[in-house]
């Protein structure tokens, strides 16, 4: 979640100038939303308790290794949104 605007974006691995706050994963979008042409409305899970599929989570392209993904999973867990492997 971007601190200044309250809007959501894919969570990057590190702070991005102009999108401060988004570097902390804090919500999960429940369905795909194409916002390439501008802001769009979507439904998010912003707090738990909730369990989500770890395999279905998508982060910013800068989250490009297992350690960065694990950090994002921990951030979501802190909000009560628990990523789990599903069978």
Coordinates of C-alpha atoms in Angstrom, one line a residue:
X1 CA 0.0 0.0 0.0
X2 CA 1.4 3.4 -1.0
X3 CA 1.5 5.6 2.1
X4 CA 0.7 8.9 0.3
X5 CA -2.2 7.8 -1.8
X6 CA -3.5 4.7 0.0
X7 CA -3.5 2.9 -3.4
X8 CA -2.1 -0.6 -3.8
X9 CA 0.5 -1.9 -6.2
X10 CA 2.6 -5.0 -6.6
X11 CA 5.0 -5.1 -3.6
X12 CA 8.6 -4.4 -4.7
X13 CA 11.7 -5.8 -2.9
X14 CA 12.9 -2.3 -1.9
X15 CA 11.4 1.2 -1.5
X16 CA 10.5 2.9 -4.8
X17 CA 10.6 6.7 -4.8
X18 CA 7.0 8.0 -5.1
X19 CA 5.6 4.6 -4.0
X20 CA 6.9 4.6 -0.4
X21 CA 5.2 2.1 1.8
X22 CA 4.5 -0.4 -1.1
X23 CA 7.7 -2.2 -0.3
X24 CA 5.9 -3.9 2.6
X25 CA 3.5 -6.6 1.4
X26 CA 0.2 -5.8 3.2
X27 CA -2.7 -7.2 1.1
X28 CA -3.6 -9.7 -1.5
X29 CA -5.6 -8.9 -4.6
X30 CA -8.3 -11.6 -5.0
X31 CA -8.5 -11.5 -8.8
X32 CA -6.5 -10.2 -11.7
X33 CA -6.9 -6.5 -12.4
X34 CA -5.3 -4.9 -15.5
X35 CA -4.2 -1.4 -14.3
X36 CA -1.7 -0.8 -17.2
X37 CA -3.9 2.0 -18.6
X38 CA -4.6 3.6 -15.3
X39 CA -6.0 3.0 -11.8
X40 CA -8.6 0.2 -11.4
X41 CA -10.8 -1.0 -8.6
X42 CA -10.2 -4.4 -7.2
X43 CA -11.0 -6.5 -4.1
X44 CA -8.2 -7.1 -1.6
X45 CA -7.7 -9.0 1.5
X46 CA -6.0 -6.4 3.7
X47 CA -6.0 -8.3 7.1
X48 CA -6.5 -11.7 8.4
X49 CA -7.1 -14.2 9.6
X50 CA -6.9 -15.5 6.0
X51 CA -5.0 -18.3 4.4
X52 CA -3.8 -17.9 0.8
X53 CA -2.1 -20.1 -1.7
X54 CA 1.6 -19.4 -1.7
X55 CA 1.8 -20.6 -5.4
X56 CA -0.8 -18.1 -6.5
X57 CA 0.9 -15.0 -5.0
X58 CA 2.5 -12.6 -7.5
X59 CA 5.0 -9.9 -6.5
X60 CA 6.8 -7.1 -8.3
X61 CA 9.5 -8.3 -10.7
X62 CA 12.2 -7.1 -8.2
X63 CA 11.1 -10.0 -5.9
X64 CA 13.3 -12.3 -7.9
X65 CA 14.6 -14.9 -5.5
X66 CA 13.5 -17.2 -2.7
X67 CA 14.8 -15.0 0.1
X68 CA 12.9 -12.0 -1.2
X69 CA 9.7 -14.0 -1.6
X70 CA 10.1 -15.4 1.9
X71 CA 10.3 -11.9 3.2
X72 CA 7.1 -11.0 1.4
X73 CA 5.4 -14.1 2.9
X74 CA 6.5 -13.0 6.4
X75 CA 5.1 -9.5 5.8
X76 CA 1.8 -10.9 4.8
X77 CA 1.8 -13.2 7.8
X78 CA 2.3 -10.2 10.0
X79 CA -1.0 -8.9 8.7
X80 CA -2.7 -12.2 9.4
X81 CA -2.6 -13.3 5.8
X82 CA -0.9 -16.6 5.9
X83 CA 0.6 -18.1 2.6
X84 CA 0.4 -21.8 2.6
X85 CA 1.4 -24.6 0.2
X86 CA -1.8 -26.2 -1.2
X87 CA -2.2 -29.7 -2.5

